Structure formats: structure tokens, C-alpha cells
CSV table of C-alpha atoms in Angstrom, one decimal:
chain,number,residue,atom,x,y,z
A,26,UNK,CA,-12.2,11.9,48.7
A,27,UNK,CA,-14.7,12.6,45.9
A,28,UNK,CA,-13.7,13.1,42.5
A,29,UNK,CA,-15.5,15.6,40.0
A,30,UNK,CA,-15.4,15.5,36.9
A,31,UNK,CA,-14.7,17.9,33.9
A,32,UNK,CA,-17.3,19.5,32.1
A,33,UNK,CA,-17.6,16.7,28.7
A,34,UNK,CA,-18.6,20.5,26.9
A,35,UNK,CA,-15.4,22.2,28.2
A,36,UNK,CA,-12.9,23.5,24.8
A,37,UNK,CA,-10.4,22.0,26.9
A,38,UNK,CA,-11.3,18.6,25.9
A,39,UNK,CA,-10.8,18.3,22.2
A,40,UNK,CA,-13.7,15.9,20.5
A,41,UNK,CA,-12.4,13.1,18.6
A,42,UNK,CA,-9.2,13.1,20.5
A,43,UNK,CA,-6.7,10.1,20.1
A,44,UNK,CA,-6.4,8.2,23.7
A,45,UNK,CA,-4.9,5.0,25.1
A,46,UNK,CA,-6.3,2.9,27.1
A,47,UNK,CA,-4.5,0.7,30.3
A,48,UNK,CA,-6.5,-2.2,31.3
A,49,UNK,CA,-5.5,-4.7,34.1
A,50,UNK,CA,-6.9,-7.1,35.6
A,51,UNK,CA,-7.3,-7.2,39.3
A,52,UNK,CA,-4.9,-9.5,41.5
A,53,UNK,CA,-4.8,-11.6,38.2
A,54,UNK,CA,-3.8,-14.9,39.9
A,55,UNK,CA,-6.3,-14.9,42.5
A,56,UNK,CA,-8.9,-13.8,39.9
A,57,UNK,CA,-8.4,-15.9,37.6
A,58,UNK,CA,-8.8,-18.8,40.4
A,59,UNK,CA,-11.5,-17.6,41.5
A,60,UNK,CA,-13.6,-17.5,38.2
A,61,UNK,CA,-13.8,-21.3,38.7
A,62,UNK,CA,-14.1,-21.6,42.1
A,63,UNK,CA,-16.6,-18.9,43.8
A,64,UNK,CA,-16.6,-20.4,47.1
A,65,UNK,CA,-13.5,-17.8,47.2
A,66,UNK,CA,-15.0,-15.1,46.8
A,67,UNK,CA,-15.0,-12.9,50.0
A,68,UNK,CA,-11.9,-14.8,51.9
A,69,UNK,CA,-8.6,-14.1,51.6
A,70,UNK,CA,-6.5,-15.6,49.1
A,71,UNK,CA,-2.9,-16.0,48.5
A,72,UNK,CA,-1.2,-17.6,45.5
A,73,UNK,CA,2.3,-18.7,45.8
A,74,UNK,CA,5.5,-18.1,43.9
A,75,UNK,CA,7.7,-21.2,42.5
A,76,UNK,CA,8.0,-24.3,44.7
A,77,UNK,CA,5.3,-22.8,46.9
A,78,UNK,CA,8.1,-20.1,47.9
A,79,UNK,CA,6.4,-17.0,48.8
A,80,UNK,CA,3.6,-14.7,47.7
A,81,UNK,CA,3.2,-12.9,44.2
A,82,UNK,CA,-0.4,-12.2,44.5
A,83,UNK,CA,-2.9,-11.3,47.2
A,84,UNK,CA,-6.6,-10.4,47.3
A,85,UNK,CA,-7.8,-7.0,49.2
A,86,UNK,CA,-9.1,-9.6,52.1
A,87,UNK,CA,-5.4,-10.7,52.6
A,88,UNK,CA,-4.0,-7.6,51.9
A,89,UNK,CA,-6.3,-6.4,54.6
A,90,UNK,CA,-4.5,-9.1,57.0
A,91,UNK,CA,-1.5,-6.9,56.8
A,92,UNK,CA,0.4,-10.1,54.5
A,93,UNK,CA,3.4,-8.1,52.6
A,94,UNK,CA,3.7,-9.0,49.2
A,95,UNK,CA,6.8,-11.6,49.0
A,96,UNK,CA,6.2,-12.5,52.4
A,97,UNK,CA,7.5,-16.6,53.1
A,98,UNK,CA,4.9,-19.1,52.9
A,99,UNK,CA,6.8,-21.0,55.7
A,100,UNK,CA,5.9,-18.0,57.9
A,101,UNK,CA,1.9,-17.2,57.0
A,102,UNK,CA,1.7,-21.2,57.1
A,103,UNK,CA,0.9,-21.6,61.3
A,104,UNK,CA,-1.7,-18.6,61.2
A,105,UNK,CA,-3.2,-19.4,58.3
A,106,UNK,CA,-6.4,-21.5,59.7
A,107,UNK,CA,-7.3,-18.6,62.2
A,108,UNK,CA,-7.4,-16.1,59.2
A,109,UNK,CA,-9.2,-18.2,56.8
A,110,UNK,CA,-6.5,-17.5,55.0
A,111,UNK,CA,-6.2,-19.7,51.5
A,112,UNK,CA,-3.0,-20.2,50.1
A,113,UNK,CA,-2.6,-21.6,46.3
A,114,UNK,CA,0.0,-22.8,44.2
A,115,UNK,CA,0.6,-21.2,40.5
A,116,UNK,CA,-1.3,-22.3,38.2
A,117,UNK,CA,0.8,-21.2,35.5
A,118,UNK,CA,-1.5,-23.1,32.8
A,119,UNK,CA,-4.9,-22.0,33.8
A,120,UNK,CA,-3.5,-18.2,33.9
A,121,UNK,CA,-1.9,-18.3,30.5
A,122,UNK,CA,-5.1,-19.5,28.9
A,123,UNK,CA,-7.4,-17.0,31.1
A,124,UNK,CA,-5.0,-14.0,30.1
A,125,UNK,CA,-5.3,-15.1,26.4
A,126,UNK,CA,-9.2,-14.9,26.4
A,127,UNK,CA,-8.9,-11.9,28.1
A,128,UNK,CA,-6.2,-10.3,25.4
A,129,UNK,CA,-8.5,-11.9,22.6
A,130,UNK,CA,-12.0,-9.8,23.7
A,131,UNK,CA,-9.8,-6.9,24.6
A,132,UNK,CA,-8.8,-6.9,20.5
A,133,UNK,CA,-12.7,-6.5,19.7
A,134,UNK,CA,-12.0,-2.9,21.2
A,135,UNK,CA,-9.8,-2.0,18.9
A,136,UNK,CA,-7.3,-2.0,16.1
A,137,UNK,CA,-4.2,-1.6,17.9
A,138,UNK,CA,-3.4,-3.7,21.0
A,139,UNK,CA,0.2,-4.1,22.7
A,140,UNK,CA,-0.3,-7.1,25.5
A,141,UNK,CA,2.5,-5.6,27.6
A,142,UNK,CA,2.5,-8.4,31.0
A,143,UNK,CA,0.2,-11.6,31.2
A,144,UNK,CA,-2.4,-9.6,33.4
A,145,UNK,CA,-2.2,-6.1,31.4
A,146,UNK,CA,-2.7,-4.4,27.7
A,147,UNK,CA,-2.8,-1.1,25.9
A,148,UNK,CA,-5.3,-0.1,23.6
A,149,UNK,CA,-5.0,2.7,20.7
A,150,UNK,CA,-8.7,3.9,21.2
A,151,UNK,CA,-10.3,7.2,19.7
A,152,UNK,CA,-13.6,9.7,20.9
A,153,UNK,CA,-14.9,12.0,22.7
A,154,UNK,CA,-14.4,12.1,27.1
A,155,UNK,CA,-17.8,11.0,27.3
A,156,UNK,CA,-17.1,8.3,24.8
A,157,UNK,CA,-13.9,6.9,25.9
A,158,UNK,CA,-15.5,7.3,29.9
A,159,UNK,CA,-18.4,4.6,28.5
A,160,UNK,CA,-15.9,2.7,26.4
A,161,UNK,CA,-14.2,2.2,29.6
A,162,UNK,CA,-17.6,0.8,31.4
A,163,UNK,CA,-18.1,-1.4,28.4
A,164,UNK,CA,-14.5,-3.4,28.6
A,165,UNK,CA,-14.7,-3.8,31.9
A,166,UNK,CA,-18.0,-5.3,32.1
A,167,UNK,CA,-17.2,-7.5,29.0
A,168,UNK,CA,-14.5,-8.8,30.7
A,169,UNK,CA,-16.3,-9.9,33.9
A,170,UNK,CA,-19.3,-11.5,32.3
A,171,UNK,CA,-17.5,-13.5,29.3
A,172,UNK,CA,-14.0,-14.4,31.0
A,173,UNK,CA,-14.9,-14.2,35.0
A,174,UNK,CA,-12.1,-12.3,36.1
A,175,UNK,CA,-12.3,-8.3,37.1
A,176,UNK,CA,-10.2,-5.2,35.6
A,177,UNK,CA,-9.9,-1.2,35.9
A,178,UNK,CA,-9.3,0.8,32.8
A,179,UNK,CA,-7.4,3.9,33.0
A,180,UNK,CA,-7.5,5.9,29.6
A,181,UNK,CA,-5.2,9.2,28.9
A,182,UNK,CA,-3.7,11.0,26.1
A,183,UNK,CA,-0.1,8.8,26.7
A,184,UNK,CA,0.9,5.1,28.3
A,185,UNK,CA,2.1,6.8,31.5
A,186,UNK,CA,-1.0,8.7,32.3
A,187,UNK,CA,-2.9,6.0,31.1
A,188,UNK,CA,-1.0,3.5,33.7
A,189,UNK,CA,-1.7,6.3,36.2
A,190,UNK,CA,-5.1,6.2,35.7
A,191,UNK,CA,-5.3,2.7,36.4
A,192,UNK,CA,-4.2,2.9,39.5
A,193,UNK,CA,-6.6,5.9,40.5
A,194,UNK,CA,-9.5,4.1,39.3
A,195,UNK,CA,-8.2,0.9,41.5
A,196,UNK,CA,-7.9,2.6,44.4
A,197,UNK,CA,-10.6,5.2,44.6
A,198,UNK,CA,-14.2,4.0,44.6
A,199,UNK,CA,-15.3,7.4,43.4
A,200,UNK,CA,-14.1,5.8,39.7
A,201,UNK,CA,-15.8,2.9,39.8
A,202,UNK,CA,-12.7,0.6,37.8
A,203,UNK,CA,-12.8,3.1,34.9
A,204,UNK,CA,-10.5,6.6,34.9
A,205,UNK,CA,-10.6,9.1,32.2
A,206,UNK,CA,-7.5,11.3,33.0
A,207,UNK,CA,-8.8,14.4,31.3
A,208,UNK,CA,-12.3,14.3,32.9
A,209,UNK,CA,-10.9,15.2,35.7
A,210,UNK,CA,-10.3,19.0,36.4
A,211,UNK,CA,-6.4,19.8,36.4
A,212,UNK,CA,-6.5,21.2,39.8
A,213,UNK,CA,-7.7,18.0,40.8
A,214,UNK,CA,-5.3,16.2,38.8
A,215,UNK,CA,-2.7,17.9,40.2
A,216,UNK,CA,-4.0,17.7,44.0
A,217,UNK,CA,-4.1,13.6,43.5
A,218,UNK,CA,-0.2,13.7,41.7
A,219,UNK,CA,0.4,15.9,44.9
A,220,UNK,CA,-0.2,12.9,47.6
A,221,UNK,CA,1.1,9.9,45.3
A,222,UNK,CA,5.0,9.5,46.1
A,223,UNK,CA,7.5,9.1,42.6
A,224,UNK,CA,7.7,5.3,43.6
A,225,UNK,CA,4.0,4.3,42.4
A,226,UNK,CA,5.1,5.9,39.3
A,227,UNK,CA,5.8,3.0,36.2
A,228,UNK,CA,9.3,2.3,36.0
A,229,UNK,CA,10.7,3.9,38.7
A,230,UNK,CA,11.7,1.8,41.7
A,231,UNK,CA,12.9,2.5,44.9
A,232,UNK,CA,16.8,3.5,44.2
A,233,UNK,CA,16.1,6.3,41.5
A,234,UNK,CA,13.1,7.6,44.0
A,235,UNK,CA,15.8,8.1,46.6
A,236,UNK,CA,17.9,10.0,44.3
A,237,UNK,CA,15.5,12.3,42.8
A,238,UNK,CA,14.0,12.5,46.9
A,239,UNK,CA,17.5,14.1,47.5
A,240,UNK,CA,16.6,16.8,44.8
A,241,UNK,CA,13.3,17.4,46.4
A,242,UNK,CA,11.2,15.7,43.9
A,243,UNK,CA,9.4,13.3,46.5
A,244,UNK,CA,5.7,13.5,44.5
A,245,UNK,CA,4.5,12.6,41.0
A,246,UNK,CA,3.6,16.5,40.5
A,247,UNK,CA,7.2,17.0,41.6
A,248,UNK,CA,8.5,15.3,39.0
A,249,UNK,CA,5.9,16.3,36.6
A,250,UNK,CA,6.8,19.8,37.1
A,251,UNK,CA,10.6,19.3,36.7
A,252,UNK,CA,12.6,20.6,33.7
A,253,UNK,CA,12.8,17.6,31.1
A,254,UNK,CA,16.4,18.5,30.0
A,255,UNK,CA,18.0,18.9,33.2
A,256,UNK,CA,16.5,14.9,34.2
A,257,UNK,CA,17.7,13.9,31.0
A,258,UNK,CA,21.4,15.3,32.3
A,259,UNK,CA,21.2,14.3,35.8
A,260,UNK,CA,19.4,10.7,34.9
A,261,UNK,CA,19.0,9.3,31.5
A,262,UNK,CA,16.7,9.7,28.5
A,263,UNK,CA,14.0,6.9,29.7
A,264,UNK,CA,13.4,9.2,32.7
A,265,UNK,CA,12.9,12.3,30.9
A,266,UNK,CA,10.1,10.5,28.5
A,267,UNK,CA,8.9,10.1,31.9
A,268,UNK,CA,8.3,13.4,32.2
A,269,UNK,CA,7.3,14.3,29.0
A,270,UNK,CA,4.7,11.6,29.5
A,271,UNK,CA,3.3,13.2,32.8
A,272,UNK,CA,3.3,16.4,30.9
A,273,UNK,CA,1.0,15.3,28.3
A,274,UNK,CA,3.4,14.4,25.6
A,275,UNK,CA,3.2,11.3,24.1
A,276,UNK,CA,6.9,9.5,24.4
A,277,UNK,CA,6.4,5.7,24.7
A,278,UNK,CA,5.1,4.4,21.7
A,279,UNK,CA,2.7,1.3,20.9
A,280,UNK,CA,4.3,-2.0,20.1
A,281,UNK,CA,2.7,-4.6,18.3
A,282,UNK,CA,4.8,-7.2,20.3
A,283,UNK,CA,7.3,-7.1,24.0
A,284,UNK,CA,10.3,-9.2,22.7
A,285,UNK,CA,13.7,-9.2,24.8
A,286,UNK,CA,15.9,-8.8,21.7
A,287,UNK,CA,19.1,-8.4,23.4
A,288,UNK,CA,18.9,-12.3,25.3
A,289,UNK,CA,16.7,-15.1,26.6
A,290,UNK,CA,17.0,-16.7,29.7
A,291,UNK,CA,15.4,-19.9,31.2
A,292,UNK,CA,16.2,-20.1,35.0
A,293,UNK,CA,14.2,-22.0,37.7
A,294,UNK,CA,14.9,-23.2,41.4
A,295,UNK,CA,14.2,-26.9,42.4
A,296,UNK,CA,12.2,-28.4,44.5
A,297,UNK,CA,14.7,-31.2,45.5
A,298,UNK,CA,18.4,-30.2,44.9
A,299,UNK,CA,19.9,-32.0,41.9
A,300,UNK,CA,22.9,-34.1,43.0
A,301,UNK,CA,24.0,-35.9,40.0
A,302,UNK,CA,26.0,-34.6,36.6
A,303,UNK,CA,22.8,-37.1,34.7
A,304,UNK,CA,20.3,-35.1,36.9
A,305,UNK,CA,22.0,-31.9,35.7
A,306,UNK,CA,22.1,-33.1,32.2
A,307,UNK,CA,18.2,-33.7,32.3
A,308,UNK,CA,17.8,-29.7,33.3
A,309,UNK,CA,19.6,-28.6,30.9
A,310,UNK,CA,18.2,-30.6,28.2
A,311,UNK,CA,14.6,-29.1,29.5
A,312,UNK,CA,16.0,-25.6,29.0
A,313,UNK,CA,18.2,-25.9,25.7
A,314,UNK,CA,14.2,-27.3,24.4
A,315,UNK,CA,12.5,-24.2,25.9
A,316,UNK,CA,14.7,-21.7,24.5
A,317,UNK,CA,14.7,-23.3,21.0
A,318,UNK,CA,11.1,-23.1,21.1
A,319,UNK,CA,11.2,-19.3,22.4
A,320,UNK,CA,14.0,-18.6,19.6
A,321,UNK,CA,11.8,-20.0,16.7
A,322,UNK,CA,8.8,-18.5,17.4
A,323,UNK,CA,9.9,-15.2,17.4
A,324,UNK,CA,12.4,-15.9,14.0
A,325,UNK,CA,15.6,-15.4,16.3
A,326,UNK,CA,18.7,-17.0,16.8
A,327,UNK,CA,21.6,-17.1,19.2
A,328,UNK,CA,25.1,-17.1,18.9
A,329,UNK,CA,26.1,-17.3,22.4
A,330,UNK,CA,24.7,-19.9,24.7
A,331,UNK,CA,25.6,-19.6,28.9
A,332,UNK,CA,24.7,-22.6,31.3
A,333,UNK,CA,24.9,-21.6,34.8
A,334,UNK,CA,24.0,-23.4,38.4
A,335,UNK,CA,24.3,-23.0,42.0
A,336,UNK,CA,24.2,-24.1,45.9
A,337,UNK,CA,21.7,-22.6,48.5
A,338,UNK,CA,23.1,-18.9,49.9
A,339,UNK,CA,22.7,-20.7,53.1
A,340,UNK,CA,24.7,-23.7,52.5
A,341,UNK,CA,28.3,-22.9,53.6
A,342,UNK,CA,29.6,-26.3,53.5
A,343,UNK,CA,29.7,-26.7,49.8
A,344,UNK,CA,29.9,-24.2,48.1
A,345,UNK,CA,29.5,-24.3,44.2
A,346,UNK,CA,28.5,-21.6,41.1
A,347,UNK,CA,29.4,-23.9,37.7
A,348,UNK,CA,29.3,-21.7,34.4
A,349,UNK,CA,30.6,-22.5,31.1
A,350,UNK,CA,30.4,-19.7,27.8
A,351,UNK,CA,29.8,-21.7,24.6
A,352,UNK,CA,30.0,-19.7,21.5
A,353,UNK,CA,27.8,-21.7,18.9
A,354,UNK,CA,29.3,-22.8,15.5
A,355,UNK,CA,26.2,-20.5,13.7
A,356,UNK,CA,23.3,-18.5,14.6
A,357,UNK,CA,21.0,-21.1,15.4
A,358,UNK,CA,17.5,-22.2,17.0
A,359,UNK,CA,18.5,-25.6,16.3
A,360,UNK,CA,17.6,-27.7,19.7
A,361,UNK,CA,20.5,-30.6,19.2
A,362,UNK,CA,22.9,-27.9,18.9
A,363,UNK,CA,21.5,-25.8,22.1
A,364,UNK,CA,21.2,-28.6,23.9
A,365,UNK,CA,25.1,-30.5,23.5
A,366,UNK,CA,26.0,-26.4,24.5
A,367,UNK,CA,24.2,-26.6,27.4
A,368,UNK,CA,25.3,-29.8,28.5
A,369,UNK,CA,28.9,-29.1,28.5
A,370,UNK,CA,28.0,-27.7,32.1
A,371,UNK,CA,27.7,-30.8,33.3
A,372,UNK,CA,31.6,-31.6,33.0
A,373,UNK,CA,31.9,-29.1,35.8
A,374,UNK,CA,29.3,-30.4,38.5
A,375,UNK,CA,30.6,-32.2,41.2
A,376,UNK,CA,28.7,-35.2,42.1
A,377,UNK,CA,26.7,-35.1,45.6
A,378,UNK,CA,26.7,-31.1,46.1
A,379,UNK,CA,23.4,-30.2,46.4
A,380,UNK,CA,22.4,-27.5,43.5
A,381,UNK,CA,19.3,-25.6,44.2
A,382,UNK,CA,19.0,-23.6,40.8
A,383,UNK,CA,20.5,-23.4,37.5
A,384,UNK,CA,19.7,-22.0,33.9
A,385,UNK,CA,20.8,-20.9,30.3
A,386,UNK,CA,21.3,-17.6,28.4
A,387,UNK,CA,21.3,-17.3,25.0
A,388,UNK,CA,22.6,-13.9,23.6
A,389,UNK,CA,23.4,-12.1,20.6
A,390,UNK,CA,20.5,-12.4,18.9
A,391,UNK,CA,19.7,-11.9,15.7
A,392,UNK,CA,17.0,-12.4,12.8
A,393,UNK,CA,16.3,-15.8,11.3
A,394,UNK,CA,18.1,-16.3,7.7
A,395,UNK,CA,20.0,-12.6,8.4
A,396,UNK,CA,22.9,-14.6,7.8
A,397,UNK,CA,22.8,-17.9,5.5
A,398,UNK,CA,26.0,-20.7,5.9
A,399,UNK,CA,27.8,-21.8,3.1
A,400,UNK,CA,26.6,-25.2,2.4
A,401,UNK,CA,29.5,-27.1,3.9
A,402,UNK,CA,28.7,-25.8,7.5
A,403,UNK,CA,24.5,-26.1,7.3
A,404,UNK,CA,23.2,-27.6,10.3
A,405,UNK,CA,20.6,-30.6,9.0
A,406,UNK,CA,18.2,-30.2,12.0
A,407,UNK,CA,17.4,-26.4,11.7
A,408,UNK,CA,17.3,-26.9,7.4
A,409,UNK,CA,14.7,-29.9,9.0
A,410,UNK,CA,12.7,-27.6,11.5
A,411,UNK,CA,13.4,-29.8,14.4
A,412,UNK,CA,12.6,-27.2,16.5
A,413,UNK,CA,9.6,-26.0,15.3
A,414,UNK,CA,8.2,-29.8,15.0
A,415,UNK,CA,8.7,-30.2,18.6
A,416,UNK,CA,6.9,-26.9,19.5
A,417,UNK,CA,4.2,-28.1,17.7
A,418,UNK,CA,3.5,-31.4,18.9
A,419,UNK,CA,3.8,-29.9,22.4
A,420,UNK,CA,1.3,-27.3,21.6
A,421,UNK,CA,-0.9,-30.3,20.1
A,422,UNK,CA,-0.3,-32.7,23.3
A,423,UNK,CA,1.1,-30.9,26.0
A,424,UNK,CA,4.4,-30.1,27.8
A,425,UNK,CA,6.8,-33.0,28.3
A,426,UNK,CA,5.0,-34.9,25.4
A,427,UNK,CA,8.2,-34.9,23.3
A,428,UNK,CA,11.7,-33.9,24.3
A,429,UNK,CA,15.7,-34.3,22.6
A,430,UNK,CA,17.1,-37.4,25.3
A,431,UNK,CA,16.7,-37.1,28.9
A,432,UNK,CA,14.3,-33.8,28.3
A,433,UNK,CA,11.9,-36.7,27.1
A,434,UNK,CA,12.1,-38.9,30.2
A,435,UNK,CA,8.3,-39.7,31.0
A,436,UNK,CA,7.1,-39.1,34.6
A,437,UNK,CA,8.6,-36.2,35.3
A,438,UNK,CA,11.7,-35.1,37.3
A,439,UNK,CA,12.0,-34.8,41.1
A,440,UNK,CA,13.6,-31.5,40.7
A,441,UNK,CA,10.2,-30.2,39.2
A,442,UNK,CA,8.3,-27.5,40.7
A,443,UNK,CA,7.2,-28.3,44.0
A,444,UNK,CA,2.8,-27.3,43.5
A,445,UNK,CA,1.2,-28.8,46.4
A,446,UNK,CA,-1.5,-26.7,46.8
A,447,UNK,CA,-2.1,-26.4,42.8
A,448,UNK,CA,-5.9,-26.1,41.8
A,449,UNK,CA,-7.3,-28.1,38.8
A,450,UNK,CA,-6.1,-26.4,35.3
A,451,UNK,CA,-9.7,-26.2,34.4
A,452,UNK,CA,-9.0,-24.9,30.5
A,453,UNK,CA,-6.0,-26.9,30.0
A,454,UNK,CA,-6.1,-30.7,31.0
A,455,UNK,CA,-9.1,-33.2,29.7
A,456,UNK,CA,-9.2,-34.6,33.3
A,457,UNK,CA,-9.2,-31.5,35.1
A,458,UNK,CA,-12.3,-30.2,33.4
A,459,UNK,CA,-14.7,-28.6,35.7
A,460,UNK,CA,-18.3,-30.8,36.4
A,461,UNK,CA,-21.3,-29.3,36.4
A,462,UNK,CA,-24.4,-31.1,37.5
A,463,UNK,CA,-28.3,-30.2,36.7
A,464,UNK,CA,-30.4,-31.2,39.8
């Protein structure tokens, strides 16, 4: 379908008007892997979830292939050579440091920038259609040439139209990667909400679409055209912003940072089952140092620490889901203290069952120094920043560098994420460095 665009003259379109601006980058994993590797460009590509589980990212060749998104590895696996098919571990490091370039050019753009997902962002941006239409160009060819990876940039009046937009200009050539919402006339605004179902809509998954399907709002104009008030009665408030945002009305504001203030939680499955109450003890000493790191940098501390594990859904024989509820002396970040919390769990794991995943939760958050101890009950690691030394010298020399007892174990643990397929963290490790040679 061809798109036209609005007249940039039209009294419609206010100069100077305030927009925001979506931009995300394009099957970020497989992107950002093949920024360093070009030989993939063209082929399909896969990159795999935890423990080389299933798939959280495919490119348009593999999506072409019919491959479902979550779909087994186990099962793509035997077809795989006959496709060309490449499959890839996460490369968790390399993405966090190509994401943060991207995030630190996308802040040349403009004053106001929420990072709202490792691959996405929202910009506070300000001009004329025709200004914000080759704003658009500029970001997205900014990012290609100076980080390597490629984005669409949707732009509109609020975040949901903007997110909209996105998605238009990812999906319909006419766009070329960059959509201005309001160059577009309404009727044809209106005619592309028409064949979009509420489901591609942000926020709205598949069990709210089949409740609001069973009041005949099956399309994004359906909903758009629906009484505010009466979804705010029938759903909740979130969903009525919803449609406030479709309408034009700005609802969801900008945030300066996305931090979970209600709770944390660190939670991985194994690549070898942990048999052993020591093994345990190592896991949660891992975690209890994560989430003291987490709770310090954003000036939080917990009250309530939960340590959790469990057995395979598919092993019947024995069966076991451990959980102990510590409530923690103070508010605190301090690691020894998250970490004797977490290991009281291990008092409950019976030696030789074969747990495949386990975890902690902190909760009740709250505000570093909100609440000072009297002197007699200070804890001396937190008043010593224990925490916060450890974060650093990981930041200075890596993960698993330091670490409170068994968390400091060199070598790694056999329950550690299973990365067979895992490219070289080109940005991240000395010896992983890419080569280039002059002939």
C-alpha cells in the first residue's frame, strides 16, 4: 500500500509543535552481531535465549523460514544446515555495550531521553512535520554509520502513537524506517488503525484483547474510538490512558529513569542441575551480590529478602519448590547481610534432587538514609560501602573478579549459563578484540 503524506503547509499541523520520538533498533540481538560480523548479513539468523533454550530474536531471513518467535532450539537444530540457518548464543555483554553507544548518540538529539528497554528510547523532540520527518532520517542514519546496527523512528504528538509509528515505519517500505504520525492524512491514519488488530497495540496482550474482542473492539480504531470513561469502568485506568493516547492526548509521561520500585528479582535456570546444599549456597551467594549491587546503584534498600528454587515441570520423581521469607534486621543494601538471608535456603535443599532454577526477591523498597538506625543496631559493612566497593571493582575488572565467599570461587560454576554458540564480546574482553589486517 502507498502512503501519502499530509500537506507540511496544512493549518492542521501546528509549526513548532512538541513531539516524541520512538526509536528501536531492528532485531537488536541479531544486529548488534552482525555489526561485527558481516558475513551475516543476508542469511538467516537466530539468537538464543538462556542455556541456548529457545529463540528471542530473529532476522526477516528467519522470520521468512516461518521460525515462531520462542520456538525450541532442540527442534530448529536438525533443519538448520538446509536453511543456512545460524543460530547464536546471547551475548549479553556485547549487547549491553552496543545499546549504551546507541543510547549515548541518541542523547546528542536531544535534552530529554527516557531509555525505556535495552534496544528502545524516547526522545522529547520539538519542530515543524517537515523538521521532525528529517530529524527522523538523520538518527537513523547516525545510528547505522557510527554504531553499525539499524533502527526505525516513529515520532507523534504522545509515546503511544509514537510506538505506533514505529511499527508502521518497520513494516511498510513506503516509510522508509522513519514515520511522522501527523504527516499522514487522518483518513489514512484511520484506514491503517482499521487493519491493525488491538494486540499490536503497546501493553495490551492477548487476554485483555479477548475481552475487549467480546465488546467488538477487535481494531486499534476500535479502541481509539471508544468512550474513555466507560474503559476506565469496565478495565482500569492504564487502559483508558490508552485511549486517550490514541486520541491525541498526551497520558504517559517521560521518565528520566525505568526503576521497579515495588521489588528486585534475580532468577536464572541452570545449565546443569545443582545437586548439593554447598552448590546451592554458591547461587545464592551470586544473587544476594547482584541485588546489592542493583540496590546501591539506584539508592534503595530492602527490607524483605525471598530465596526460592525448584525441580524440572517434567521431573515427577522428585519433586521439590524450597522457599524461605527473611525479614532483614534494617533496610539494607548491605551484601553480607543479603547474602546470610539468602543462604538460609539452603537448610531446606535436599541433597541429590536435581534443581533446575532458583532465585531471590527483595521487596519493600525504599530510599537510601530514609530511615537512619540508632547507633547500637548500625550495620558496619553498609556504614563501610562494602557493596558499592565490590560494584566497583567489578565494573573496573569484570564479573566474577570479586565476590562475598563461595560467589568468589574462581573458574566459574557448572551451573552457569550454558553459551555454546556465543560469539566473541568484541567491546568487552581484551582477548576477544576483533583483528583487522591491512594487506
Amino acid at each position: 500500500m502507498r502512503i501519502r503524506t499530509a500537506d507540511p503547509s496544512s493549518p492542521a499541523l501546528m509549526p513548532g509543535s512538541d513531539y516524541i520520538a520512538h526509536v528501536d533498533v531492528n532485531s537488536f540481538y541479531a544486529s548488534a552481531e552482525r555489526a561485527f560480523n558481516p558475513s551475516l548479513e543476508g542469511i538467516p539468523v537466530v539468537v538464543l535465549s538462556n542455556n541456548d533454550g529457545c529463540v528471542v530474536t530473529r532476522t526477516a531471513e528467519a522470520k521468512a523460514l516461518g521460525i515462531p518467535m520462542g520456538e525450541p532450539w532442540f527442534k530448529l537444530a536438525p533443519r538448520a544446515k538446509s536453511w543456512g540457518l545460524v543460530a547464536l548464543s546471547s551475548n549479553y555483554e556485547l549487547y549491553g555495550d552496543i545499546s549504551a553507544r546507541v543510547m549515548e548518540l541518541l542523547g546528542r538529539y536531544s535534552a530529554w531521553v527516557e531509555v525505556y528497554s535495552i534496544d528502545e528510547a524516547f526522545l522529547g523532540v520539538n519542530g515543524t512535520p517537515v523538521q521532525m520527518r528529517q530529524l527522523g532520517r538523520t538518527i537513523k542514519d547516525a545510528v547505522r554509520r557510527h554504531v553499525g546496527v539499524p533502527v526505525c523512528v516513529g515520532i507523534a504528538r504522545t509515546k503511544g502513537l509514537a510506538k505506533l509509528a514505529n511499527k508502521l515505519a518497520k513494516h511498510n517500505q513506503d516509510f522508509a524506517g522513519v514515520c511522522h504520525w501527523e504527516s499522514i492524512p487522518e483518513d489514512v491514519r484511520d484506514g491503517l488503525m482499521s487493519r491493525l488488530s488491538v494486540v499490536e497495540l503497546w501493553g495490551v496482550a492477548t487476554r485483555l484483547t479477548k475481552r475487549l474482542n467480546a465488546m467488538g473492539i477487535r481494531t486499534i480504531l476500535d479502541l481509539k474510538n471508544a468512550n474513555p470513561v466507560m474503559i476506565r469502568d469496565r478495565f482500569s485506568v492504564v487502559l483508558m490512558r490508552t485511549v486517550l493516547e490514541l486520541q491525541g492526548t498526551p497520558c504517559i509521561p517521560m521518565e528520566e529513569e525505568r526503576v521497579g520500585r515495588d521489588q528486585l528479582i534475580f532468577s536464572r535456570s541452570f545449565s546443569t542441575p545443582v545437586t548439593t546444599a554447598a552448590a546451592m549456597g554458591q547461587v545464592m551467594s551470586v544473587y544476594a551480590q547482584q541485588a546489592s549491587a542493583r540496590l546501591a546503584k539506584h539508592g534503595l534498600q530492602a527490607k524483605v529478602l525471598t530465596a526460592f528454587a525448584g525441580t524440572s515441570h517434567y521431573n515427577q520423581d522428585n519433586i521439590s519448590y524450597p522457599s524461605v521469607c527473611v525479614p532483614l534486621p534494617m533496610p539494607t543494601a548491605d551484601p553480607v547481610l543479603l547474602h546470610k538471608a539468602a543462604n538460609s535456603l539452603c537448610e531446606r535443599i535436599y541433597e541429590g534432587v536435581k534443581y533446575v532454577r532458583a532465585g531471590i526477591m527483595v521487596t519493600d523498597l525504599r530510599p537510601t538514609g530514609n530511615q537512619s538506625p540508632l547507633e547500637l543496631f548500625e550495620n558496619p559493612h553498609e556504614e563501610r560501602g562494602i557493596g558499592t566497593l565490590m560494584e566497583s571493582v567489578s565494573k573496573k575488572y569484570g564479573r566474577g573478579s570479586i565476590g562475598l565467599g563461595s560467589a568468589g570461587v574462581r573458574g566459574g560454576p557448572d551451573w552457569s549459563m550454558k553459551r555454546d554458540m556465543l560469539s566473541p564480546r568484541y567491546t568487552t574482553h581484551w582477548d576477544e578484540l576483533l583483528l583487522v589486517k591491512a594487506s
